[in-house]
Coordinates of C-alpha atoms in Angstrom, one line a residue:
X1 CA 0.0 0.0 0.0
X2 CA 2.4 2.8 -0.9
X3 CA 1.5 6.4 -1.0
X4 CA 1.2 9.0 -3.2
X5 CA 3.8 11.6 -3.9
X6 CA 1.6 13.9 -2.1
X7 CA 0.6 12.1 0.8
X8 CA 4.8 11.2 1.2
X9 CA 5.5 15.1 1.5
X10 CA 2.8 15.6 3.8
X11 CA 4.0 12.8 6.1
X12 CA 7.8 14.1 5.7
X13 CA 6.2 17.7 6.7
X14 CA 4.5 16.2 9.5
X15 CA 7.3 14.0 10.7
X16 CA 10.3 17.1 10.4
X17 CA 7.9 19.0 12.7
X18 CA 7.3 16.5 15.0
X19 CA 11.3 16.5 15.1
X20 CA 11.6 19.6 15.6
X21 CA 9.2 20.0 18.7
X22 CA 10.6 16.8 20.2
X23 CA 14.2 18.8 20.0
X24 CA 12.8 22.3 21.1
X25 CA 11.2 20.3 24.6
X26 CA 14.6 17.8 25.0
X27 CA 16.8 21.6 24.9
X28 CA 13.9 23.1 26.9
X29 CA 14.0 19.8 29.5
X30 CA 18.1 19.5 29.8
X31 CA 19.5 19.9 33.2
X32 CA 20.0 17.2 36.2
X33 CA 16.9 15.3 37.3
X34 CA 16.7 13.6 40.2
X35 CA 16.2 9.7 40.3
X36 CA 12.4 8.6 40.6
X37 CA 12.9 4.8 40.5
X38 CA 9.5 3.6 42.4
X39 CA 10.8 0.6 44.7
X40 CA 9.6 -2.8 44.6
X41 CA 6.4 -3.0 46.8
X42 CA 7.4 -5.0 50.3
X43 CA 4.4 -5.9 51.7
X44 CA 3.1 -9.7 50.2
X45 CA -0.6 -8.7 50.2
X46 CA 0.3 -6.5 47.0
X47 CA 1.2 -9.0 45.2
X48 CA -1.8 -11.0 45.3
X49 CA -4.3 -10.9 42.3
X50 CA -8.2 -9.8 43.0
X51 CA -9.4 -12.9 42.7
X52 CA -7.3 -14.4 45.1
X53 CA -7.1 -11.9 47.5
X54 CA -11.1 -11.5 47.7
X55 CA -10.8 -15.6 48.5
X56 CA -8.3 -15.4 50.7
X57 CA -10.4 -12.8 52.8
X58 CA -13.8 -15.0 52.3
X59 CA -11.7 -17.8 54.3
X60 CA -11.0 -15.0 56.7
X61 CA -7.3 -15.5 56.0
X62 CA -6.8 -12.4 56.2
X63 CA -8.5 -9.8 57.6
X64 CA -10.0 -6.4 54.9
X65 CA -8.4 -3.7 57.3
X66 CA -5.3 -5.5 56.8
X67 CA -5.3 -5.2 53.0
X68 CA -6.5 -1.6 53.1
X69 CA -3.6 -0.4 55.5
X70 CA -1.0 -2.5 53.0
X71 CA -2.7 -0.5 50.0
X72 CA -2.7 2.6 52.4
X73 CA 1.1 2.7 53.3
X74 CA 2.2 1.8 49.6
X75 CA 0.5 5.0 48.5
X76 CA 1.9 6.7 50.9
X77 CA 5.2 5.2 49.9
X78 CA 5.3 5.7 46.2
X79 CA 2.7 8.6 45.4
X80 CA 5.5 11.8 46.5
X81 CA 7.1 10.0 43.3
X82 CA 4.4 9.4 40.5
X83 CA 1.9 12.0 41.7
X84 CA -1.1 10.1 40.4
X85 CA -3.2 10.0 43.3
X86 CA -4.5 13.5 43.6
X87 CA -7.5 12.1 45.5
X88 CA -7.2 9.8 48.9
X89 CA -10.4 8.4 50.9
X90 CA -8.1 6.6 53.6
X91 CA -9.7 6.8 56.5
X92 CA -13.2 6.1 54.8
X93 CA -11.9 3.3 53.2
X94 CA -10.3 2.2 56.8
X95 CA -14.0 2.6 58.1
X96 CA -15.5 0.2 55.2
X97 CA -12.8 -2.2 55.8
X98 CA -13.8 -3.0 59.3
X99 CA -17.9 -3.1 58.1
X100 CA -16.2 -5.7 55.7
X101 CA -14.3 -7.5 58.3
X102 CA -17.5 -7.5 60.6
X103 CA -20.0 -8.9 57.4
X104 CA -17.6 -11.0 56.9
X105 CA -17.5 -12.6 60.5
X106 CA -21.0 -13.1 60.4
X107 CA -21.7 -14.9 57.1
X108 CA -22.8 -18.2 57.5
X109 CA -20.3 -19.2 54.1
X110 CA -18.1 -18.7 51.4
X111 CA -20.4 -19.9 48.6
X112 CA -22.7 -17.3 48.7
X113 CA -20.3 -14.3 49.0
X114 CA -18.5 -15.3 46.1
X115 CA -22.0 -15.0 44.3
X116 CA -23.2 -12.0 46.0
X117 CA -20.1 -10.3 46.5
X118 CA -17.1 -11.7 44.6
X119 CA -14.9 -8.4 45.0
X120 CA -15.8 -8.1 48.7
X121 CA -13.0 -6.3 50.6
X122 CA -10.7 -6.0 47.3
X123 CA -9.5 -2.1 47.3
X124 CA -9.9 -0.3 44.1
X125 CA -9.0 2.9 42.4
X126 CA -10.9 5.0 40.2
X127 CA -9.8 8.4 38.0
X128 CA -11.2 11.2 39.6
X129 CA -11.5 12.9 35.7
X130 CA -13.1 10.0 34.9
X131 CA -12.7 10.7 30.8
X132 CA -8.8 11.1 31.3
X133 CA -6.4 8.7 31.2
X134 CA -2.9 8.3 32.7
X135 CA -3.2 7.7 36.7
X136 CA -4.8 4.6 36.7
X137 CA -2.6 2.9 35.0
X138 CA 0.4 4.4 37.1
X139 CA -1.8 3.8 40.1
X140 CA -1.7 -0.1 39.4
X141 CA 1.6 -0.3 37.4
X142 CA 2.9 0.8 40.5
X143 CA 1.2 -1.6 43.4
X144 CA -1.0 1.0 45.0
X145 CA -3.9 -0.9 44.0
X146 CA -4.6 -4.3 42.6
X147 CA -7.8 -3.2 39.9
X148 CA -9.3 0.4 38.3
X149 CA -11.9 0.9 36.3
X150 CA -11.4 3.2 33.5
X151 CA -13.0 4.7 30.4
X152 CA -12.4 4.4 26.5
X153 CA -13.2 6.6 23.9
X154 CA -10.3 6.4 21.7
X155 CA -8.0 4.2 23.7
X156 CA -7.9 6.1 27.6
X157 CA -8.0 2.5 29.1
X158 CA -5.4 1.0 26.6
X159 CA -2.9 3.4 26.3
X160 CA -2.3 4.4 29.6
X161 CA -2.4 0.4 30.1
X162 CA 0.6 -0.2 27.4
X163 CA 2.3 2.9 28.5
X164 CA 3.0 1.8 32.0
X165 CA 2.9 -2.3 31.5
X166 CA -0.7 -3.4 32.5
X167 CA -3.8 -4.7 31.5
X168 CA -6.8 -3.3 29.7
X169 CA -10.0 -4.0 28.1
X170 CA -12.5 -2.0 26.2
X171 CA -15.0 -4.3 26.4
X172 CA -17.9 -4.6 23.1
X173 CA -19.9 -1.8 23.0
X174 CA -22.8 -1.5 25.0
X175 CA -22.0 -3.7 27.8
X176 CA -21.2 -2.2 30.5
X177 CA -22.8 0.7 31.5
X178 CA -21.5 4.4 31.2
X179 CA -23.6 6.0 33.5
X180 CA -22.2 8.0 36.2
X181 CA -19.1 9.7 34.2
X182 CA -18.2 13.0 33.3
X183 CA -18.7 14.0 30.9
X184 CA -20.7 11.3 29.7
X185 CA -21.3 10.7 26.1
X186 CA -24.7 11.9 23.6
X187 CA -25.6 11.1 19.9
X188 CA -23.6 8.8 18.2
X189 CA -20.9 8.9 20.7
X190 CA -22.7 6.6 23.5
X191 CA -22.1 4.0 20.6
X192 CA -18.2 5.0 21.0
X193 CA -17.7 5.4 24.6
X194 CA -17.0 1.9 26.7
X195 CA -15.9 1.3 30.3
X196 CA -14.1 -1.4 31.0
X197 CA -11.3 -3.2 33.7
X198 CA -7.7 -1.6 34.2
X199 CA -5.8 -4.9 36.0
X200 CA -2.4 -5.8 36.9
X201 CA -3.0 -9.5 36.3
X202 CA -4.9 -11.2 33.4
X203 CA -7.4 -13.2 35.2
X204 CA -8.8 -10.2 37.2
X205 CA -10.0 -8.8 33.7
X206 CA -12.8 -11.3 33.2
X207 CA -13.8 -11.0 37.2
X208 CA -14.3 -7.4 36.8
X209 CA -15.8 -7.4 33.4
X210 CA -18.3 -9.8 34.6
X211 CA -19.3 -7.3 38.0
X212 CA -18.9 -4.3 35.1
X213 CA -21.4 -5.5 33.0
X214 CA -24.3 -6.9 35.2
X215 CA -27.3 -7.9 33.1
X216 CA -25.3 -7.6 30.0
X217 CA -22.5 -9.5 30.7
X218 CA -24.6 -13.0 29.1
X219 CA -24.0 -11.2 26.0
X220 CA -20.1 -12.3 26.4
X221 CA -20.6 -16.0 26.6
X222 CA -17.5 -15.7 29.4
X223 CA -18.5 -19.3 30.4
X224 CA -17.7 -20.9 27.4
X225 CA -14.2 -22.6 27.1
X226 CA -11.8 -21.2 24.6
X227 CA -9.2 -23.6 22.8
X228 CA -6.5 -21.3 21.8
X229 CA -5.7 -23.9 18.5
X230 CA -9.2 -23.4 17.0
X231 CA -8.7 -19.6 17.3
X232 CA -7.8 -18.0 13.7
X233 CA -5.1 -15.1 14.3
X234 CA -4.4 -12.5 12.1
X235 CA -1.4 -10.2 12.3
X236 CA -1.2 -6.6 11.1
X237 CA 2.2 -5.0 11.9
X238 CA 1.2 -1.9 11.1
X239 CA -1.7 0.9 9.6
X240 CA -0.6 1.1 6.3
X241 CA 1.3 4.6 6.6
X242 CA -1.3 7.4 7.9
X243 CA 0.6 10.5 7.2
X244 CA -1.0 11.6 10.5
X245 CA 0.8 9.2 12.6
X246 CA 4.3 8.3 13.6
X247 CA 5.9 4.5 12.0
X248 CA 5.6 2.0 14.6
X249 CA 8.8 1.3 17.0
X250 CA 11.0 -1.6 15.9
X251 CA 11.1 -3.0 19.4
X252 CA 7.3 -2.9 19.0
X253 CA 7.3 -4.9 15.8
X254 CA 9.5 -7.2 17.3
X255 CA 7.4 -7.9 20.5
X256 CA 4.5 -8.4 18.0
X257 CA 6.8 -11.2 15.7
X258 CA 7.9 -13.0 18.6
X259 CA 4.2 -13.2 19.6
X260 CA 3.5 -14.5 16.0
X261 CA 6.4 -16.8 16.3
X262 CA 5.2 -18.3 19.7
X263 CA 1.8 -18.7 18.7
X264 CA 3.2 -20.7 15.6
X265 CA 5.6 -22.8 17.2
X266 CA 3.5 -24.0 20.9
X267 CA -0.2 -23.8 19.2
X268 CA 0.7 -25.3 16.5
X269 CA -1.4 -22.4 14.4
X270 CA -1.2 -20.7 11.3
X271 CA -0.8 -16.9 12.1
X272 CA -2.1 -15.0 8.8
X273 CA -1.0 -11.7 7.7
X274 CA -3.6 -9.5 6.7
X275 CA -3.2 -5.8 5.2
X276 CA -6.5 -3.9 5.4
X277 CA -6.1 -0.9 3.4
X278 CA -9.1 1.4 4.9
X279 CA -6.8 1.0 8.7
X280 CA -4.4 3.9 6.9
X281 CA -7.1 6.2 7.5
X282 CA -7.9 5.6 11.0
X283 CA -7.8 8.5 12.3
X284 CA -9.5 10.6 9.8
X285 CA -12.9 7.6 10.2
X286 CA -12.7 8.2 13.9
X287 CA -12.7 12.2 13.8
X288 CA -15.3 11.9 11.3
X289 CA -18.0 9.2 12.8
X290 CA -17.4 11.2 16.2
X291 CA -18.5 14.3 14.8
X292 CA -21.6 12.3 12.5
X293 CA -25.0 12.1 13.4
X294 CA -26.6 9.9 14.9
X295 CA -29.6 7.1 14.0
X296 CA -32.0 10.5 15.1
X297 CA -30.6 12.9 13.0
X298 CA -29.2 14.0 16.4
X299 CA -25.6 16.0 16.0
X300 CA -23.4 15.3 18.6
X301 CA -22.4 17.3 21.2
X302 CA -19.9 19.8 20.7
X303 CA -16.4 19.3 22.8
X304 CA -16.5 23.0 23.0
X305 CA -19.4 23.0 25.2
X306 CA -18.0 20.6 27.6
X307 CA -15.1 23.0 28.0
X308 CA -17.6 25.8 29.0
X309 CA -19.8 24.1 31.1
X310 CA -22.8 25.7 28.9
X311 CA -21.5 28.9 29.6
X312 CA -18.8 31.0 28.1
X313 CA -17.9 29.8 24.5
X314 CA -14.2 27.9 24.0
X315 CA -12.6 28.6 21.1
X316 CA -9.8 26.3 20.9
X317 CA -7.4 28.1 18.5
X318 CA -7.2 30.5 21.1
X319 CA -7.1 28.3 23.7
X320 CA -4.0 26.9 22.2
X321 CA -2.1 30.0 21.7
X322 CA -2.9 30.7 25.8
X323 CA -1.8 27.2 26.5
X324 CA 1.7 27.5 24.9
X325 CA 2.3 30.2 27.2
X326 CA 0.4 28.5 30.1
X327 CA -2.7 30.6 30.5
X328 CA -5.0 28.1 29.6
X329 CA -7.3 25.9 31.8
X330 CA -7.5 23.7 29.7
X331 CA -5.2 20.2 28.9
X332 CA -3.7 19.7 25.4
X333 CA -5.6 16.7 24.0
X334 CA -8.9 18.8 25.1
X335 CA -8.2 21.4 23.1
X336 CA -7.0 19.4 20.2
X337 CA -10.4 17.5 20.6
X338 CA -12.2 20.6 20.5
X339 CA -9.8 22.0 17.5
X340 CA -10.2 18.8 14.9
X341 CA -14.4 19.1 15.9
X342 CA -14.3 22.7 14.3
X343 CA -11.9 21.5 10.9
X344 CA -14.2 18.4 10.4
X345 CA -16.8 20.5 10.3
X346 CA -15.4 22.8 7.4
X347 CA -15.7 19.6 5.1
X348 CA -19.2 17.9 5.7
X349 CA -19.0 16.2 2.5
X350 CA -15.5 14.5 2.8
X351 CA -16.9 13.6 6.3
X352 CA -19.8 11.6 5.2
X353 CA -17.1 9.5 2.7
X354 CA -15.2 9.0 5.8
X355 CA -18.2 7.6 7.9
X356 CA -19.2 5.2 4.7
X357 CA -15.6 4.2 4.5
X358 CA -16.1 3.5 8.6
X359 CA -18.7 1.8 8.4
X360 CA -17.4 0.0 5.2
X361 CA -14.5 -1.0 7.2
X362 CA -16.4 -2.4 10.4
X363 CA -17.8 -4.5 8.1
X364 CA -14.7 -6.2 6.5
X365 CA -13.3 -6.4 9.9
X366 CA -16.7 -8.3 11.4
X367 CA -16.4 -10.7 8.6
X368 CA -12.5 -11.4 8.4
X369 CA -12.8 -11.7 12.5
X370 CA -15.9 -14.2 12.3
X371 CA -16.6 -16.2 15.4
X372 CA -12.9 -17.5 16.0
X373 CA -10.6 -14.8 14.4
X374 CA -8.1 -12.5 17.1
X375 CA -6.2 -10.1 15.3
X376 CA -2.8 -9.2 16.7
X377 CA -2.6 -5.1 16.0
X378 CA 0.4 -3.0 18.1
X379 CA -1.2 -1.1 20.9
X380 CA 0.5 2.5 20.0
X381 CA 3.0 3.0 17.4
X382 CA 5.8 4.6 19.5
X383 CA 6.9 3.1 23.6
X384 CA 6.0 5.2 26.2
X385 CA 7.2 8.9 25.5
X386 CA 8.3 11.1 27.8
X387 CA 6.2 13.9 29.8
X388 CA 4.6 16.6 27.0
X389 CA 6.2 14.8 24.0
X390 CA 2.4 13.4 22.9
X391 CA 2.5 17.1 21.9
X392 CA 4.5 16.3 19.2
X393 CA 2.6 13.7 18.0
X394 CA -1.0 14.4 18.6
X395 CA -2.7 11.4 16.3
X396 CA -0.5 8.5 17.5
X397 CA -4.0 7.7 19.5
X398 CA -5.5 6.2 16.3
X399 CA -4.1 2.6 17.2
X400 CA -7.0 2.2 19.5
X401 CA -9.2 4.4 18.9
X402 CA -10.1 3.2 15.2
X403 CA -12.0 0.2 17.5
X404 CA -14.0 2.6 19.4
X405 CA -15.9 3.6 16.4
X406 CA -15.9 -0.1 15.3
X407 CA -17.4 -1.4 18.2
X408 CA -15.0 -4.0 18.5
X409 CA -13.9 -6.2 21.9
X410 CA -10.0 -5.4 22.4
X411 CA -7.6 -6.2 25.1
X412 CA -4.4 -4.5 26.0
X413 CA -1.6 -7.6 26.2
X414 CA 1.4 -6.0 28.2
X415 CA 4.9 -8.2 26.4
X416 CA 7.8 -7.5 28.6
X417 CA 10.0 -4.4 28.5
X418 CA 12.0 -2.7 25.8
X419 CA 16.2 -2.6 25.9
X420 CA 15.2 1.1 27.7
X421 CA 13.1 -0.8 30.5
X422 CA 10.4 0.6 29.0
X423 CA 6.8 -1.6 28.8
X424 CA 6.3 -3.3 25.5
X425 CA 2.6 -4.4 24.4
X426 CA -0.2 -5.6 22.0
X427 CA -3.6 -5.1 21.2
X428 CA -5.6 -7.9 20.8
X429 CA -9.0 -7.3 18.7
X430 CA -12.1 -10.0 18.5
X431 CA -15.8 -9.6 16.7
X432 CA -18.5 -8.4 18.8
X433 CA -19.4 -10.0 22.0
X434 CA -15.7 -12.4 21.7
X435 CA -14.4 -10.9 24.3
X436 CA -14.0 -14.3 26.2
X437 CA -11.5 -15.0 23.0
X438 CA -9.0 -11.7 23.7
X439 CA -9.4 -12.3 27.6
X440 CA -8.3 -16.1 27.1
X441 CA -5.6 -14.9 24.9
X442 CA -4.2 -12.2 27.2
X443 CA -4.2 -15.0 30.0
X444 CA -2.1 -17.2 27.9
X445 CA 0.4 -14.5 26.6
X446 CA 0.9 -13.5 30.5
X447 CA 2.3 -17.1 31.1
X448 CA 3.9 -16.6 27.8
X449 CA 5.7 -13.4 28.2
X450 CA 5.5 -12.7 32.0
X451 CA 2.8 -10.2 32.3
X452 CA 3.2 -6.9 34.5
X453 CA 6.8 -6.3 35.4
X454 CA 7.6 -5.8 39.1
X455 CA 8.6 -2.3 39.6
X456 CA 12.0 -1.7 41.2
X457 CA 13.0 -5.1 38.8
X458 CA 14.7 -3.0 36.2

């Protein structure tokens, strides 16, 4: 799939100014900076995944104030470093604990708390700005909490997930249920929006997902056993060359082939490559089907509006020019949101080709995925950057968030760590309602390839 002549001078422009900002913040950035390794975490409860942590407290092995004040002290420990809790509840949490501990002492068995309750006593962290990503995944990468619930609109539970080394699933869309956020999706965006798990260990996913979705979660068919050698997998390596994004990392490709070369050699399965042309333009189907309308005729919500609270209009240009020299209130990726909503609107007709070639591409993708297919697909195309470099390369997002719009089940596979010690990952991306096919995936490639990476191990 090589591009024009045109589209090759565009991604050169793109890419030399890219450079360029990436240089201006590495002169701005020089100087000494102190060491912010995070240390291992010392305590053995942290180590314990959900699912056998909330057994261990059902056989009153442990007691729930215990495994708060472990969670409590390695906050404590490790947030003066990663400054992602901005929000404690410690003593409230203490309080809950004991009512735990006390419920707990009076249940007459273990059978029906594992029904009823089967996350009883297990701490968990959610993001205050629920629609932002980043914390969380710092938050568990780091052993101050065990699961986190997140939300996904072009990839805020997966990247911050592969960025720091975890697990994450953006569940089929529709599942779970979105209420409760802010801001909370309207028009065709509440087909976009999921919630879904954040998890240090693979087997919490599918316990969370099924407490996430409620009624829903039959939709999933989680009980059914998956044989990972009747599973079809598909490999693409890359988009195809979106002038708008960055070329995938080498060490990312080669995370992804030794996956492919696994999967080949202990399976015993035929991994097929696949090329799907319409993936080049991710980013340009996802901008475009956000801003459509919906089955209604409803236009979505403008960004813009969210920025003013229904008050005093946003006008992102100007935004940005405040921002760059820090007078705005707003974040970056806001205010490029709220920028590409006011250009896609200055085309309405190349928009609606974009939204036929969307839904012209969830199509193919339903039907090459089938019941059984799992496409292997790199979770971002560059390793975790450094602090205000995503500036530089605002569109990288379109790895995952060209599945929002296509509704599909994908799970974020973390793969080891780069030569740099940095995490390496994979997206892995089922039909609708095959979730129970990336979840049993993501279990195997954790015995495969080790999972989440103790911190204080590199």
């Amino acid at each position: 799939m090589a591009l024009s002549r045109a589209e090759r001078c565009v991604a050169r422009l793109l890419r030399l100014l890219s450079r360029a900002c990436l240089a201006l913040l590495a002169l701005v950035a020089r100087g000494p900076a102190p060491p912010r390794a995070v240390p291992p975490p010392g305590h053995p409860l942290l180590l314990l995944p959900a699912r056998r942590l909330a057994a261990r407290l059902r056989a009153r092995q442990v007691t729930c104030v215990e495994v708060v004040e472990a969670y409590v002290e390695r906050i404590r420990e490790v947030n003066p470093l990663i400054n992602a809790v901005v929000k404690d509840r410690f003593e409230e949490a203490l309080q809950e604990a004991r009512q735990v501990d006390q419920l707990l002492s009076e249940s007459p068995g273990n059978d029906c708390l594992e029904e009823k309750f089967p996350l009883l006593g297990v701490p968990i962290t959610v993001k205050e700005a629920f629609s932002l990503h980043g914390g969380e995944g710092c938050v568990l990468a780091a052993a101050c909490s065990v699961t986190g619930v997140g939300s996904d609109i072009g990839g805020s539970i997966r990247m911050p997930a592969f960025f720091n080394g975890i697990f994450g699933h953006k569940p089929t869309t529709g599942v779970v249920p979105n209420d409760g956020q802010f801001p909370n999706a309207q028009g065709v965006r509440t087909s976009f929006l999921c919630t879904g798990p954040m998890c240090r260990y693979a087997e919490d996913l599918e316990l969370m997902l099924r407490v996430m979705a409620g009624p829903s979660v039959d939709k999933l068919r989680l009980n059914e056993k998956v044989s990972l050698e009747k599973i079809r997998f598909l490999c693409m390596d890359h988009d195809g060359g979106s002038v708008f994004v960055w070329p995938v990392d080498k060490e990312i490709l080669q995370a992804q082939k030794k996956v492919v070369e696994h999967l080949e050699s202990e399976l015993g399965v035929q991994v097929q490559h696949v090329a799907i042309h319409k993936m080049k333009y991710s980013f340009q189907i996802w901008s475009a089907m956000m801003s459509s309308k919906d089955s209604d005729g409803q236009e979505a919500q403008l960004f813009t509006d969210l920025l003013g609270d229904h008050g005093k209009p946003v006008w992102p240009l100007w935004e940005l020019v405040k921002w760059l020299v820090g007078m705005s209130s707003h974040t970056l990726p806001a205010i490029a949101l709220g920028l590409t909503e006011k250009v896609m609107k200055l085309n309405p007709g190349g928009n609606a080709k974009l939204v036929s070639m969307g839904k012209s591409l969830q199509e193919e993708m339903e039907a090459l995925l089938g019941p059984d297919g799992v496409l292997l697909y790199p979770s971002h195309p560059t390793i975790a950057p450094k602090h205000n470099s995503p500036i530089c390369m605002p569109f990288n997002f379109a790895y995952t968030a060209i599945f929002n719009v296509l509704g599909l089940p994908v799970t974020q596979c973390p793969l080891g760590l780069s030569s740099e010690g940095l995490p390496l990952g994979i997206q892995l991306v089922a039909a609708p309602y095959n979730d129970h096919l990336t979840l049993a995936v993501a279990r195997y490639l954790e015995e495969a390839f080790g999972g989440w990476v103790l911190p204080g191990k590199v």
